PDB file of C-alpha atoms in Angstrom:
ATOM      1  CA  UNK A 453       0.000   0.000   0.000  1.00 58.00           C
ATOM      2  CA  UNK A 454       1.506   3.268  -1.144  1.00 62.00           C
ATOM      3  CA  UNK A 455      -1.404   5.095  -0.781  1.00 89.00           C
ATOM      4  CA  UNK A 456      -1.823   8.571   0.882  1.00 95.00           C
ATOM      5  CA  UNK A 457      -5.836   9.108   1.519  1.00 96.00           C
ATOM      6  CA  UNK A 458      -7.618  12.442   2.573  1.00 97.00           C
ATOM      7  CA  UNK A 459     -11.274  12.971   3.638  1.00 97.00           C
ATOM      8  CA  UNK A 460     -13.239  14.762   2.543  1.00 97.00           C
ATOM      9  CA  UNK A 461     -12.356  15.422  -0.986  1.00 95.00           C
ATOM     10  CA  UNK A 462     -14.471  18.275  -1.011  1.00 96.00           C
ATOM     11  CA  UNK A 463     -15.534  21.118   1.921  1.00 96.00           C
ATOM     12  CA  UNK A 464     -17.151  24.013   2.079  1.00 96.00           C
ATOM     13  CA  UNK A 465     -17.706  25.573   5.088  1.00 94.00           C
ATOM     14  CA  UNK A 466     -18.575  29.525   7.097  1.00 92.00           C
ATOM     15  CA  UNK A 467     -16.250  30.922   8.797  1.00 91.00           C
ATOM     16  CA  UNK A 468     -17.986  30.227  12.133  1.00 90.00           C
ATOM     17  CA  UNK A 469     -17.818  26.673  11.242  1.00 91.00           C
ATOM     18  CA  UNK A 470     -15.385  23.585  12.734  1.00 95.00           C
ATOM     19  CA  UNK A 471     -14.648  20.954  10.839  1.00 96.00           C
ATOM     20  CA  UNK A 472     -11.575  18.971  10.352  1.00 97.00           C
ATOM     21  CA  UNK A 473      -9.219  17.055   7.906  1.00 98.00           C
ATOM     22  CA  UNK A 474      -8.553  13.609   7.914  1.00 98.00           C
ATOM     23  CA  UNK A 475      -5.352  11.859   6.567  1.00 98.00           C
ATOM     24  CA  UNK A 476      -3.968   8.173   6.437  1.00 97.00           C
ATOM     25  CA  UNK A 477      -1.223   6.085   5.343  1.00 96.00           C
ATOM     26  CA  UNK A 478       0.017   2.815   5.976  1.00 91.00           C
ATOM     27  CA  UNK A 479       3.445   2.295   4.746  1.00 92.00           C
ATOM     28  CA  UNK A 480       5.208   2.382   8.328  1.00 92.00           C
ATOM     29  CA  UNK A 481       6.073   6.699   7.591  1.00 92.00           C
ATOM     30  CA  UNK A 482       7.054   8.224  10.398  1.00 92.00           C
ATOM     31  CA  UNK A 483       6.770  11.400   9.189  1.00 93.00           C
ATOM     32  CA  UNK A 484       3.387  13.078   7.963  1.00 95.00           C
ATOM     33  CA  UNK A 485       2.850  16.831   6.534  1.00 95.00           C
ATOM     34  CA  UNK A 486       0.040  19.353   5.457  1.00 97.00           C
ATOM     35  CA  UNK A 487       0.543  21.503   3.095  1.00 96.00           C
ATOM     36  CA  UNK A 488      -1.861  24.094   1.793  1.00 95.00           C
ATOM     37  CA  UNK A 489      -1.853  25.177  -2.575  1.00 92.00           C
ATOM     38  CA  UNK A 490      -3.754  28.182  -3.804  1.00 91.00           C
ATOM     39  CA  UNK A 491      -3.945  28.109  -7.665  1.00 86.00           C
ATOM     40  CA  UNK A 492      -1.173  28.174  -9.717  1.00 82.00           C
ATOM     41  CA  UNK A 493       1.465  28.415  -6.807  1.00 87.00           C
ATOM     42  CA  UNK A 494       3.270  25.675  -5.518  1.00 89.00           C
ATOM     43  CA  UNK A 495       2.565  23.649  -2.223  1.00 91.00           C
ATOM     44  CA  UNK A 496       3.282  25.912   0.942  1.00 92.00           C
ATOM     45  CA  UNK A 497       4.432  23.892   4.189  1.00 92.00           C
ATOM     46  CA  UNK A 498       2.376  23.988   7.179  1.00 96.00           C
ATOM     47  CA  UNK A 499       3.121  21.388   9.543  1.00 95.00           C
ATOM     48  CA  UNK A 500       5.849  18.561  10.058  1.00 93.00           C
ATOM     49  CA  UNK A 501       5.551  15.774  12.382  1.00 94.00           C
ATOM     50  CA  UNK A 502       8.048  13.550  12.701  1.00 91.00           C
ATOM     51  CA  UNK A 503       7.415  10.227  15.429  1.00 92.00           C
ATOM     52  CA  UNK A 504       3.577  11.543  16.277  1.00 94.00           C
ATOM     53  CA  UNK A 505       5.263  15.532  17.052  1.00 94.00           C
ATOM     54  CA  UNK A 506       4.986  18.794  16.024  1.00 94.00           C
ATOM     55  CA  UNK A 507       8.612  19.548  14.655  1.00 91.00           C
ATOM     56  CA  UNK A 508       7.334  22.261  12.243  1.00 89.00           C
ATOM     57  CA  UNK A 509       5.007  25.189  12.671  1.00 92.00           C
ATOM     58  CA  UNK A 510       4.903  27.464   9.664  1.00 89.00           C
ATOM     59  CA  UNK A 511       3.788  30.441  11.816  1.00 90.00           C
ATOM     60  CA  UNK A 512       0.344  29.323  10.869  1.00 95.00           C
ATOM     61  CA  UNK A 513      -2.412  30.661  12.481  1.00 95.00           C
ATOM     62  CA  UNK A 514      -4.062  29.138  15.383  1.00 95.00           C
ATOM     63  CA  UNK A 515      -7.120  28.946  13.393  1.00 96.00           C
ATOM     64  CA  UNK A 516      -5.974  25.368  12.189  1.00 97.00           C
ATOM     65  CA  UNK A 517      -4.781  22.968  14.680  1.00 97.00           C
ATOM     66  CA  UNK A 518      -3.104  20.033  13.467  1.00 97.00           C
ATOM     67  CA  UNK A 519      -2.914  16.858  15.268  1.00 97.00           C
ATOM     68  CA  UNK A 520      -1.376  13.595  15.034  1.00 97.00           C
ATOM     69  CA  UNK A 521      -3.329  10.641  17.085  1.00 95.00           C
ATOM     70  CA  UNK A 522      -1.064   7.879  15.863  1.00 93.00           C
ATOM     71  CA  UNK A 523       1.559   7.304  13.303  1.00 90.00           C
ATOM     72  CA  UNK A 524      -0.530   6.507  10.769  1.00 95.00           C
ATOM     73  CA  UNK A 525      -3.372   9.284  11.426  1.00 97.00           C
ATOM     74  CA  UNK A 526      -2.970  13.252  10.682  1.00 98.00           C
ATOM     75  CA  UNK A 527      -5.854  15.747  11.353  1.00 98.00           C
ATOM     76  CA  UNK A 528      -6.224  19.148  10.785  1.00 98.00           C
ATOM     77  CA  UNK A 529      -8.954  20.942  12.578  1.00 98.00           C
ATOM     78  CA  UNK A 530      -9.990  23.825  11.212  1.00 97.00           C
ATOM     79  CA  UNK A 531     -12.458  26.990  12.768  1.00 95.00           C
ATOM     80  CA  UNK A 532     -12.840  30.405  12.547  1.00 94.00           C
ATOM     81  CA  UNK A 533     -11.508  29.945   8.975  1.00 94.00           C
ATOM     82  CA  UNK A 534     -11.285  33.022   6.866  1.00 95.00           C
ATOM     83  CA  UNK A 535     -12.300  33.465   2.967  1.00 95.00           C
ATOM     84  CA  UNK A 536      -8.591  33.585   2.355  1.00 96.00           C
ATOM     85  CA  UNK A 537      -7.786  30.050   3.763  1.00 97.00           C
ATOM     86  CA  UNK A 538     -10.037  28.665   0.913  1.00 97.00           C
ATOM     87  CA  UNK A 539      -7.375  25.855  -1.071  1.00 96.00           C
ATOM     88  CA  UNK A 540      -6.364  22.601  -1.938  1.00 95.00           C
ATOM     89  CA  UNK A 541      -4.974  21.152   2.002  1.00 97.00           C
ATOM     90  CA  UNK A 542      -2.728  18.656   0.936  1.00 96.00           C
ATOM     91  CA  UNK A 543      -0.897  16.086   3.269  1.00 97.00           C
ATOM     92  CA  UNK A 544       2.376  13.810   2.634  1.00 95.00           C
ATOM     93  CA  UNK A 545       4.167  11.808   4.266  1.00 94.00           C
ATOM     94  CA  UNK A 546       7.853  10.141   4.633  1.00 91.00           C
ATOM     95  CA  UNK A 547       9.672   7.424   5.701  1.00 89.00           C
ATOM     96  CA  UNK A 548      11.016   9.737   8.479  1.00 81.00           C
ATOM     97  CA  UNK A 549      11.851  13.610   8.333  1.00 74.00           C
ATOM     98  CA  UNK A 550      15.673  13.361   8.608  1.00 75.00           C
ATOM     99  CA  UNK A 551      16.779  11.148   6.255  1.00 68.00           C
ATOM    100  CA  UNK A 552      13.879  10.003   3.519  1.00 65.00           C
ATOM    101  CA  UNK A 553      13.328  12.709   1.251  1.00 75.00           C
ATOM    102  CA  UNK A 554      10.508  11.271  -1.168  1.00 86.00           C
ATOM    103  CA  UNK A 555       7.180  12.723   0.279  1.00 90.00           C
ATOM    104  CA  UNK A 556       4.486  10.779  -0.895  1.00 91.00           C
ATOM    105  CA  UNK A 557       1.050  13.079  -1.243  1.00 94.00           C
ATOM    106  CA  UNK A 558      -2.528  12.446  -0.905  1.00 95.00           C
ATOM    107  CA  UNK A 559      -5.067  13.743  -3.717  1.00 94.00           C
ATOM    108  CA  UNK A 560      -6.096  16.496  -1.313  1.00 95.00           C
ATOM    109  CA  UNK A 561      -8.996  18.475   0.164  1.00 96.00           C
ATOM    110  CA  UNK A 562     -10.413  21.004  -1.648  1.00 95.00           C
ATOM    111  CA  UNK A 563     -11.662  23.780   1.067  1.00 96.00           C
ATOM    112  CA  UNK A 564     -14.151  26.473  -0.018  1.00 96.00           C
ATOM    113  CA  UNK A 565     -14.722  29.363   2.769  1.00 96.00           C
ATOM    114  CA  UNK A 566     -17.779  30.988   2.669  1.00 93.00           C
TER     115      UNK A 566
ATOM    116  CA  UNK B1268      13.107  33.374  -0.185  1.00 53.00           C
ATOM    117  CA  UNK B1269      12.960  31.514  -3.766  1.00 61.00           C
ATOM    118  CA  UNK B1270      15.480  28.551  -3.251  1.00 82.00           C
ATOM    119  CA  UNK B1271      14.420  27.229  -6.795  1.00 90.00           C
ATOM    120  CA  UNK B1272      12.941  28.305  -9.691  1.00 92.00           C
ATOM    121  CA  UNK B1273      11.367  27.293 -12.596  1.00 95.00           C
ATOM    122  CA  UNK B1274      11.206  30.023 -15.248  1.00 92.00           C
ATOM    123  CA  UNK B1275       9.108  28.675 -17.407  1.00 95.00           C
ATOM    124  CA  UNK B1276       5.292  28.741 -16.747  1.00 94.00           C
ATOM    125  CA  UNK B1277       4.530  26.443 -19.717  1.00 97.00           C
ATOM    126  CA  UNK B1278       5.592  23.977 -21.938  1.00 97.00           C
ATOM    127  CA  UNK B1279       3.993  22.116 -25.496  1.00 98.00           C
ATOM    128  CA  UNK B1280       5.222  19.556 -27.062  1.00 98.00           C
ATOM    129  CA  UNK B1281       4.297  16.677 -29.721  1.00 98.00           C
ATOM    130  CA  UNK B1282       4.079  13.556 -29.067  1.00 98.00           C
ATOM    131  CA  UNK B1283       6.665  11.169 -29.501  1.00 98.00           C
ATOM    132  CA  UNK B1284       9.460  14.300 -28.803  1.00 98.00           C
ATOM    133  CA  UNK B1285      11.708  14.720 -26.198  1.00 98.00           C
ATOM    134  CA  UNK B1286      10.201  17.697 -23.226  1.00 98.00           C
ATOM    135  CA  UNK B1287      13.338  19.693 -21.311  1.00 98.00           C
ATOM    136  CA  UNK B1288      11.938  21.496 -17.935  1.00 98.00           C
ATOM    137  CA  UNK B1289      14.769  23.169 -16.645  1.00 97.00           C
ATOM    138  CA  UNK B1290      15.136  24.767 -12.958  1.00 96.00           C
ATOM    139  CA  UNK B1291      17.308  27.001 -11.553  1.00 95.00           C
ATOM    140  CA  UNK B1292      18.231  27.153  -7.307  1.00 91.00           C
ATOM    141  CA  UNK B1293      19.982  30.232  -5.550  1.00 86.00           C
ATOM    142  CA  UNK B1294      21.634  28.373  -2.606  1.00 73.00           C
ATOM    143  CA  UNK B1295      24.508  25.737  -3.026  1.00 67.00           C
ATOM    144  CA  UNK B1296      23.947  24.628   0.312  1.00 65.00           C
ATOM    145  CA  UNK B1297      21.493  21.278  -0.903  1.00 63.00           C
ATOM    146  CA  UNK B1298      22.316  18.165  -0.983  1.00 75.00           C
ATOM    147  CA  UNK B1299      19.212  16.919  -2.814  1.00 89.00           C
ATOM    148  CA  UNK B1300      16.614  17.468  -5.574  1.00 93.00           C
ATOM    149  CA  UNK B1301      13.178  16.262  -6.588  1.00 94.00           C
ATOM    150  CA  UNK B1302      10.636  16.409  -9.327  1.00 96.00           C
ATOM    151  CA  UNK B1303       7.185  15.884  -8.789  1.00 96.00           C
ATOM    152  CA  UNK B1304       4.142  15.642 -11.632  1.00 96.00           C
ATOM    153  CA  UNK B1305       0.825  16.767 -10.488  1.00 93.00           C
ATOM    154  CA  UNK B1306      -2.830  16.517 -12.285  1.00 91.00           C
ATOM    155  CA  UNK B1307      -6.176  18.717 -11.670  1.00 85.00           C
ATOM    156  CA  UNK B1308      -7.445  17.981  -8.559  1.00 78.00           C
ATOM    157  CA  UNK B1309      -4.763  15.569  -7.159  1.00 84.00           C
ATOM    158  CA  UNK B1310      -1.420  15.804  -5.334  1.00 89.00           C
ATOM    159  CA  UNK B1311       1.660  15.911  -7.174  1.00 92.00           C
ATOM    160  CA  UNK B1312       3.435  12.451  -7.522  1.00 92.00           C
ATOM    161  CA  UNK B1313       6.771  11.903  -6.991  1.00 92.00           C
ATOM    162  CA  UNK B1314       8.512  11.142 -10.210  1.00 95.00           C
ATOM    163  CA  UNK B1315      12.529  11.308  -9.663  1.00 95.00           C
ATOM    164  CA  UNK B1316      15.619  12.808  -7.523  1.00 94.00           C
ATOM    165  CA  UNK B1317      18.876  13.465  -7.479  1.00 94.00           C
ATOM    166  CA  UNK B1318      21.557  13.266  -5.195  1.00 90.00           C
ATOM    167  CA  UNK B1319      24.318  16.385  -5.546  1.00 87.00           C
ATOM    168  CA  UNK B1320      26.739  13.748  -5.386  1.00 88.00           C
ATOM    169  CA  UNK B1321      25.019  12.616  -9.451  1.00 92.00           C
ATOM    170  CA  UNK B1322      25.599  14.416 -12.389  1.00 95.00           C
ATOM    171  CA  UNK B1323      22.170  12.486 -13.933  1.00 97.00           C
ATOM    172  CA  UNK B1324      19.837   9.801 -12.979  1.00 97.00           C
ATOM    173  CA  UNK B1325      17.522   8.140 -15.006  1.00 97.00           C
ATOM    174  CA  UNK B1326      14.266   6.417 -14.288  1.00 96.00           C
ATOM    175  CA  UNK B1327      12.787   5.076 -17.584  1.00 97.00           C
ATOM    176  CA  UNK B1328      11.395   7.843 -19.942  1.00 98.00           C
ATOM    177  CA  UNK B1329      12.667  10.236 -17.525  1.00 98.00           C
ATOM    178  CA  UNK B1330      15.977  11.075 -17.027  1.00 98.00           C
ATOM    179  CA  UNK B1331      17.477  14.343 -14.665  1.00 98.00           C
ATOM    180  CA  UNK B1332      19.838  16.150 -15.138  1.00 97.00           C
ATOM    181  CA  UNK B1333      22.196  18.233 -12.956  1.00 95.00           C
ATOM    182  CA  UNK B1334      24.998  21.125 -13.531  1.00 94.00           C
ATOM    183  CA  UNK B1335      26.521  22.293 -10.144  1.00 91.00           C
ATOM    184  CA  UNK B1336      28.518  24.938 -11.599  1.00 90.00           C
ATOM    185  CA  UNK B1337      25.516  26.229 -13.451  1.00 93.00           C
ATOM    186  CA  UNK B1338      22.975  25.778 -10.474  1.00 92.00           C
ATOM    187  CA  UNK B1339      20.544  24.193 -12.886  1.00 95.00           C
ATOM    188  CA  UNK B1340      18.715  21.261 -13.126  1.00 95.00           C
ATOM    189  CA  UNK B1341      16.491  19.952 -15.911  1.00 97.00           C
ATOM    190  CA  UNK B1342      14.004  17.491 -16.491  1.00 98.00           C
ATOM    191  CA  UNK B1343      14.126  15.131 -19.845  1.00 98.00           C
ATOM    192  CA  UNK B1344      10.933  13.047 -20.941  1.00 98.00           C
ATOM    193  CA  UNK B1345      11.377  11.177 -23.569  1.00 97.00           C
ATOM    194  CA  UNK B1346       9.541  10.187 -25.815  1.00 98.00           C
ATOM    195  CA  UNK B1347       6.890  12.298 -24.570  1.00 98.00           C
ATOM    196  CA  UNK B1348       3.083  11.040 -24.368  1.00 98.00           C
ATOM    197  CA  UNK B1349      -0.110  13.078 -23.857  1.00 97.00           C
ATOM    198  CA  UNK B1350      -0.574  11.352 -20.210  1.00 96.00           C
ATOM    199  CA  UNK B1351       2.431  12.939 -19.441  1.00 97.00           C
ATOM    200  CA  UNK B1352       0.394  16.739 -19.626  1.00 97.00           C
ATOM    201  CA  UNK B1353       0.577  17.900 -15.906  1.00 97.00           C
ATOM    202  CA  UNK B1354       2.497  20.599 -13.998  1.00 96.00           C
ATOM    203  CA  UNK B1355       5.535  19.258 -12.945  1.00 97.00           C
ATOM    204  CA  UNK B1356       7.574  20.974 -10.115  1.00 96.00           C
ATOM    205  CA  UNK B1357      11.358  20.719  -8.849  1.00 95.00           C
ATOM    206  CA  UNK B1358      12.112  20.717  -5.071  1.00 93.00           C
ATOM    207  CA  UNK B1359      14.981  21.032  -2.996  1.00 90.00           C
ATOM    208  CA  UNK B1360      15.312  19.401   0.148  1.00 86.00           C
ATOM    209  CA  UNK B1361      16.139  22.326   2.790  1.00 78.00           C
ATOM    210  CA  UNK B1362      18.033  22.082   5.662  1.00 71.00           C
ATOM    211  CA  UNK B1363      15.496  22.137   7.976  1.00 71.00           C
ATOM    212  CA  UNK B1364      14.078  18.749   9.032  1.00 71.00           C
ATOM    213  CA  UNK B1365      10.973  17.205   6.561  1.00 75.00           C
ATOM    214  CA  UNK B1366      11.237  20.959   4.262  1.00 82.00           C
ATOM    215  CA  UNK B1367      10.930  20.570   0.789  1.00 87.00           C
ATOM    216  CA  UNK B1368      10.880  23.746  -1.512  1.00 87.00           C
ATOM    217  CA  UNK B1369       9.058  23.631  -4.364  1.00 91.00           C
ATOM    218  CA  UNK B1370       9.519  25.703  -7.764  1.00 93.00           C
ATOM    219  CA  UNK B1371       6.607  27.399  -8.593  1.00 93.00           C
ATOM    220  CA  UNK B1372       5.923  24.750 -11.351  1.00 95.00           C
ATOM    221  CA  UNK B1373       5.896  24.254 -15.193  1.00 97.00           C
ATOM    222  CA  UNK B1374       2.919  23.011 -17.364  1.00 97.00           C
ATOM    223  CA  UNK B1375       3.623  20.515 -19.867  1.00 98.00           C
ATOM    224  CA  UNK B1376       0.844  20.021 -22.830  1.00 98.00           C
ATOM    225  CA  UNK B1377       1.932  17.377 -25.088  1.00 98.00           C
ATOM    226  CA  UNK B1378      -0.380  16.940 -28.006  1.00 96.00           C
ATOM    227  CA  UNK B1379      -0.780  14.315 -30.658  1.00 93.00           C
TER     228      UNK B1379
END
């Protein structure tokens, strides 16, 4: 299984809304990412964990909370959201952070802000 | 802070004919690159890397290519097919644990 899933594909939500992001893999990574990509701009890092912790905080704001239940879980809860954060959320993940550099990446969730 | 870049925004080609995306980085302090290939409405996919220790590796159709003394790297497909029309980015890995930065990508059309 190579496979990097995200749920839900799709989201739109208001901006006094909570939801949250869901991502799995299970090939043993140790290291899991989100990423957010507005059109036509290339992936911007969010978040790193490496073993199940926070090594990585892009100065993002607290408005998303990322959090890692297990090694192969990664969630991103989201509220408050603003127009602005409307993008594709993607999240990857790697063997570890230190030493693997292929990051393998999910197909994404596509958030709309309303 | 740009670490690489890729110049071009897009790219056509015909099938069957060899597609060059070329990328540029500002920093010699790397150690490693990537190229990734992503489609509408899914992540990119990694496709190939290279260490700095390589001058070129190759991976099937597609073969990289690097030049330390220009700070350049490029991408070879070939023989290019239409499934290969995505935007393809170059990364670098940074020195900070897990950070990858990506070019701000290139998109190939190939047509028949």
């Amino acid at each position: 299984d190579t496979e990097v899933t995200q749920t839900p594909k799709h989201l739109v939500m208001g901006m006094t809304n909570k939801k949250s992001l869901k991502c799995e893999q299970h090939m043993g990574h140790r290291a899991m990412y989100w990423y957010k990509q507005k059109a036509k701009k290339p992936p911007e890092l969010m978040f790193v964990y490496s073993y199940e912790k926070l090594s990585i905080n892009e100065s993002v704001p607290s408005r998303f909370s990322p959090e890692c239940p297990n090694s192969s879980l990664l969630n991103l809860h989201l509220h408050a959201l603003q127009p602005e954060d409307s993008a594709l959320y993607l999240c990857a993940s790697s063997q570890d952070a230190k030493d693997a550099y292929e990051q393998y990446f999910g197909p994404g969730t596509r958030l709309t802000v309303t | 802070d740009q670490q690489v870049k890729q110049n071009s925004p897009s790219l056509s080609v015909q099938e069957g004919r060899i597609s060059i995306l070329n990328c540029d980085y500002t920093n010699s302090m790397f150690d490693y690159f990537l190229w990734y290939k992503k489609y509408p409405a899914e992540g990119p996919t990694f496709l190939i890397s290279i260490s700095s220790i390589k001058d070129k590796n190759e991976d099937g159709r597609f073969t990289v290519f690097l030049n330390k003394s220009a700070k350049h790297l490029s991408l070879h497909i070939v023989p290019s097919q239409p499934g290969d029309s995505a935007v393809y980015f170059c990364a670098r890995r940074g020195s900070t644990l897990g950070r990858l930065y990506f070019g701000r990508g290139t998109q190939l059309t190939v047509w028949p």
